[in-house]
Short mmCIF file of C-alpha atoms in Angstrom, two decimals:
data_model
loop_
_atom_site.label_atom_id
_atom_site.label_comp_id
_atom_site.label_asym_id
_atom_site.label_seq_id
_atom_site.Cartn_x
_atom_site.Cartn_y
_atom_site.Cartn_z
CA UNK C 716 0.00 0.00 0.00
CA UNK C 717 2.69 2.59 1.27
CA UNK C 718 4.54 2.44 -2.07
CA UNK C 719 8.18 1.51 -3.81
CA UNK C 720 11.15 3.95 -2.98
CA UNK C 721 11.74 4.18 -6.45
CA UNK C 722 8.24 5.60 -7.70
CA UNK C 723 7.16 9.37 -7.49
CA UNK C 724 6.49 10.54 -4.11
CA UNK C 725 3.19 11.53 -5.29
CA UNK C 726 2.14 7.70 -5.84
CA UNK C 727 2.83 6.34 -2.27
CA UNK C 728 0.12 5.98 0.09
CA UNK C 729 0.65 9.47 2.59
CA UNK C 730 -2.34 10.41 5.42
CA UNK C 731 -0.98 13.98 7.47
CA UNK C 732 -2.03 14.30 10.79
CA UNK C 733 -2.23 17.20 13.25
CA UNK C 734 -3.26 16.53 17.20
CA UNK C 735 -4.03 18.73 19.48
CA UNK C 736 -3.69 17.72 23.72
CA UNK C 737 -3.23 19.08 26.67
CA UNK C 738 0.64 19.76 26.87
CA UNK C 739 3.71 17.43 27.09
CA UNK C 740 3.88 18.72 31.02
CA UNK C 741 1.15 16.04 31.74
CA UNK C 742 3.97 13.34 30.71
CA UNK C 743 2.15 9.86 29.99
CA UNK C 744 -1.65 11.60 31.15
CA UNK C 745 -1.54 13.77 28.35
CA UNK C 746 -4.65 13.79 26.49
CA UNK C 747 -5.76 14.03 22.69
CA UNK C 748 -8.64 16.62 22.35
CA UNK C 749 -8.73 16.98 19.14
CA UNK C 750 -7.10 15.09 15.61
CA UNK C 751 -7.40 15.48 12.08
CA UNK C 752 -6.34 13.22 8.79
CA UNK C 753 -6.17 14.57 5.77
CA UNK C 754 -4.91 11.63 2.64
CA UNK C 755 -2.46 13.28 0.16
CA UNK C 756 -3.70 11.95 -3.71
CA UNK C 757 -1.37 13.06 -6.59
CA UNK C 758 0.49 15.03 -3.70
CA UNK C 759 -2.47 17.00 -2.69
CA UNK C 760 -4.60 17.26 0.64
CA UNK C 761 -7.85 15.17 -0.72
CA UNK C 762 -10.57 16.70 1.02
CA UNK C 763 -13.43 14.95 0.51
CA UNK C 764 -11.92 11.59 2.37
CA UNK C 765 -10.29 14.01 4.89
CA UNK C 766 -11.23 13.22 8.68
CA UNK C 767 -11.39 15.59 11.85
CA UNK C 768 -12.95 15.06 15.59
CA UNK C 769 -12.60 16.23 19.01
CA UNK C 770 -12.08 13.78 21.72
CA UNK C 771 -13.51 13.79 24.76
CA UNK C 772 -10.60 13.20 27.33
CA UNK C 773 -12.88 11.71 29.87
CA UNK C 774 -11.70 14.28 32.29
CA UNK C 775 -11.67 18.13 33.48
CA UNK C 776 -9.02 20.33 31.05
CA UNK C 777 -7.70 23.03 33.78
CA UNK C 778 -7.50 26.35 31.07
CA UNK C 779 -4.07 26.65 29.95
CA UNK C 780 -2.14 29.37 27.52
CA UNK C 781 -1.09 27.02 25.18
CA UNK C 782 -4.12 25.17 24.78
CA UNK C 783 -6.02 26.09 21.14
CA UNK C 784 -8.96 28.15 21.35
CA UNK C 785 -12.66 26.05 21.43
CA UNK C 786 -10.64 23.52 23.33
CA UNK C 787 -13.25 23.53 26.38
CA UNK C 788 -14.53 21.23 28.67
CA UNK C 789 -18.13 21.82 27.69
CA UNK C 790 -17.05 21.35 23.91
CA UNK C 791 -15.13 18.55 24.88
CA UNK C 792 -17.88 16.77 26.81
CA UNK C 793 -20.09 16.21 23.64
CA UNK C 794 -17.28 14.92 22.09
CA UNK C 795 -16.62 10.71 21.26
CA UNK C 796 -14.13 8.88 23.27
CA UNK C 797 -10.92 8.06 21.37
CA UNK C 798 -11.86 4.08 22.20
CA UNK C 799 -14.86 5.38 19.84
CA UNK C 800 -12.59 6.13 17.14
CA UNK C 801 -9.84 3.90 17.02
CA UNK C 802 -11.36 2.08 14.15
CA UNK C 803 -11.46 4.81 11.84
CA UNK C 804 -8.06 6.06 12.72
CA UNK C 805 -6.59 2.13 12.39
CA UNK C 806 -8.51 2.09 9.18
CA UNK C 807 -7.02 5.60 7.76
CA UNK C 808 -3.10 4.92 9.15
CA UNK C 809 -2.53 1.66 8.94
CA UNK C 810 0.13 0.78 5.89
CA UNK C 811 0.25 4.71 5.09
CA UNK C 812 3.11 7.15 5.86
CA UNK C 813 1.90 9.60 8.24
CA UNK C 814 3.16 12.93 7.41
CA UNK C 815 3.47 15.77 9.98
CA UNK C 816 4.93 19.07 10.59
CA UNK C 817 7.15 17.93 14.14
CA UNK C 818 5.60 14.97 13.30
CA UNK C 819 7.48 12.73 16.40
CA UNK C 820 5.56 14.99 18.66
CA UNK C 821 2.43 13.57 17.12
CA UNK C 822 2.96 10.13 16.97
CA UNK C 823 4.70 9.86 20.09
CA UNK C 824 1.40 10.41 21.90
CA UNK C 825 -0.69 8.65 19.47
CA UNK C 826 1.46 5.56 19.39
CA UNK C 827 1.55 5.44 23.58
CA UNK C 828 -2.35 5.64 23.42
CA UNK C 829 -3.52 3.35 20.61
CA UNK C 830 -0.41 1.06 19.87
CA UNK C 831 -2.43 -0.87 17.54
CA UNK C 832 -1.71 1.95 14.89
CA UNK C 833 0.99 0.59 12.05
CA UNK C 834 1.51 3.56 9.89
CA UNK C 835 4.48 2.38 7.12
CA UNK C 836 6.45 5.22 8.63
CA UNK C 837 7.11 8.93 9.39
CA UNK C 838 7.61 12.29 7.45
CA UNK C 839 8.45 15.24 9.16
CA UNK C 840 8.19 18.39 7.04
CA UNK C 841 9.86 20.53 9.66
CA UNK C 842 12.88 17.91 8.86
CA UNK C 843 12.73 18.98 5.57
CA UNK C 844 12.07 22.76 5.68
CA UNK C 845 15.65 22.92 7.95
CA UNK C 846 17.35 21.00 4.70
CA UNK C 847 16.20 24.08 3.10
CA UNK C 848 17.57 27.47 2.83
CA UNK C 849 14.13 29.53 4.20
CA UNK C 850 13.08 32.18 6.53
CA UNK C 851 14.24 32.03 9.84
CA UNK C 852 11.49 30.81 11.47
CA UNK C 853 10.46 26.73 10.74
CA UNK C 854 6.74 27.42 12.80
CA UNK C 855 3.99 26.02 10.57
CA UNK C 856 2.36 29.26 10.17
CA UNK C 857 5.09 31.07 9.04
CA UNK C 858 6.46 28.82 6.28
CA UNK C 859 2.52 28.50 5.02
CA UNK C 860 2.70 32.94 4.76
CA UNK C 861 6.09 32.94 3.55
CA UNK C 862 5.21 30.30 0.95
CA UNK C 863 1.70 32.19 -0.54
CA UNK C 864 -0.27 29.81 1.41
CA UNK C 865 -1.86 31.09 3.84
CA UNK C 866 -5.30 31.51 1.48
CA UNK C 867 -5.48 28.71 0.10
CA UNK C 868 -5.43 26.94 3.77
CA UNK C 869 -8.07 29.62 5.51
CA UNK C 870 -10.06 28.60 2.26
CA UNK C 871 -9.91 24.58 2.84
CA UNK C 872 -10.44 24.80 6.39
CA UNK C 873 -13.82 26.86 6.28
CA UNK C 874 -14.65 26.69 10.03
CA UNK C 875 -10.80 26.06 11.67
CA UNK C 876 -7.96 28.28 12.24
CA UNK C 877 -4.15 28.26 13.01
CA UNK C 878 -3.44 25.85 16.36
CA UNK C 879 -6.30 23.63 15.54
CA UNK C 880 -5.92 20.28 13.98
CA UNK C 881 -7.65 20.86 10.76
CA UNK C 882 -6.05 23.96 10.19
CA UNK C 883 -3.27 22.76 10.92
CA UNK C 884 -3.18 19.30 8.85
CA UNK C 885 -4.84 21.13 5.80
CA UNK C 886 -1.13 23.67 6.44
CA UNK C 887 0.89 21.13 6.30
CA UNK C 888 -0.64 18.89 3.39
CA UNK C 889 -0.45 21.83 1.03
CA UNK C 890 3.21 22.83 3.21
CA UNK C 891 4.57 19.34 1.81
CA UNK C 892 4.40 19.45 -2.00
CA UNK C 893 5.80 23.21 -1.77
CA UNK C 894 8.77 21.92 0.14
CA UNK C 895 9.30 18.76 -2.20
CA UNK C 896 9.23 21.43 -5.21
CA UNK C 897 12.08 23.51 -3.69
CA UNK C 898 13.67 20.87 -2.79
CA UNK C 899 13.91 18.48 -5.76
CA UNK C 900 12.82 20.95 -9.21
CA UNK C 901 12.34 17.35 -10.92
CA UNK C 902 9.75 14.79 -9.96
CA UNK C 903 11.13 13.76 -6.52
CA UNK C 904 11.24 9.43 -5.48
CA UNK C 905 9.63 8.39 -2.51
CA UNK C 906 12.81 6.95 -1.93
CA UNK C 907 14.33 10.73 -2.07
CA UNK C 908 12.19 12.19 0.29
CA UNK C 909 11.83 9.55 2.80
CA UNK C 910 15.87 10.15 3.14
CA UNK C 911 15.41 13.77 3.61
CA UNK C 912 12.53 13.57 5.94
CA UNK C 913 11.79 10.62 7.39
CA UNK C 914 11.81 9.58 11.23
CA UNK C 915 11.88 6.40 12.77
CA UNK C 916 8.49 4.66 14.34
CA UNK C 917 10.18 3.85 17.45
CA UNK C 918 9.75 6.48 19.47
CA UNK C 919 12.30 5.82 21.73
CA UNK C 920 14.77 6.74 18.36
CA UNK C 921 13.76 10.00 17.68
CA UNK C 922 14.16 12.95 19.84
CA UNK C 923 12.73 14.42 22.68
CA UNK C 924 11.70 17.93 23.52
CA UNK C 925 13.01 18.56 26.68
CA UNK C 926 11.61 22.63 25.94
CA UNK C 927 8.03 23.74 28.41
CA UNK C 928 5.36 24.04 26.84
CA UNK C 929 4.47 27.79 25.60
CA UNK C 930 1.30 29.72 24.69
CA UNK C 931 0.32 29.68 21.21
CA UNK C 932 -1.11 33.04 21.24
#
């Protein structure tokens, strides 16, 4: 399913993903509130098979800086369970690379919570935006502005905005093919980019913010 190293990028089987939770200070009780998948066909976000749902955490959410606006607990109380989901996320990952912007961050949590996910690996566009020669800043936002982007996410993510998962996941599924573009001005492998941007599954291989925490706004 995931594809041949040697075939276009654009052919292998790619899903990104964006999570939102309540902060890496709560260790192994962080929480998903909030995830998004959005498949990459011919290299673009596809958004009619694209997936996005809170999560109820089954607990209080104390108000914190960093957490993205709507987050609340009487949002979050409406919301499913992510027991209630796991099929559809098992059903969207499974055999697909997951692509995300800091995508270890991502999968780290998603991997400790529902280890029956098997994506066929990791890409990282942050990985690949430092292989380029950009802006200063690497933040999703600002390589979607610096890139033209910015409109044509705002207009795919009718509803969402910057710091929330489909925002975010439509960002960095149009972020991706920009990056590739720069990167390789011929038709890039799968094989190419995977050594330019991949990360390993294991989590305990890849590494680990040690930085708090800090608000988004």
């Amino acid at each position: 399913m995931s594809g041949s190293p040697s075939d276009p990028w654009t052919t292998a089987s790619l899903v990104v993903i964006d999570l939102e939770g309540t902060g890496a200070q709560d260790r192994d009780d962080e929480a998903i509130l909030e995830i998004a998948l959005v498949p990459l066909v011919a290299g673009l976000p596809d958004m009619p098979t694209s997936y996005t749902t809170l999560i109820n955490p089954g607990r209080p959410i104390a108000a914190r800086p960093w957490l993205s606006p709507g987050l609340t607990d009487t949002t979050l109380r409406r919301a499913p369970a992510l027991a209630d989901i796991e099929r559809h996320l098992v059903d969207r990952i499974n055999g697909r690379y997951l692509v995300g912007h800091n995508v270890s961050v991502d999968w780290r949590l998603l991997h400790r919570q529902l280890p029956a996910l098997r994506p066929a690996g990791l890409i990282d566009t942050l990985r690949l935006a430092r292989a380029l020669t950009m802006g200063r800043s690497r933040a999703l936002t600002a390589l979607i502005h610096e890139l033209g982007l910015t409109g044509r996410v705002n207009a795919a993510a009718l509803g969402s905005q910057p710091h929330r998962a489909l925002w975010d996941t439509i960002a960095t599924a149009l972020l991706l093919p920009a990056l590739v573009t720069r990167r390789w001005p011929t038709a890039a492998t799968l094989g190419e980019l995977l050594a330019e941007a991949a990360l390993p599954l294991n989590p305990e291989k890849q590494p680990t913010a040690t930085a708090p925490q800090l608000a988004l706004f």
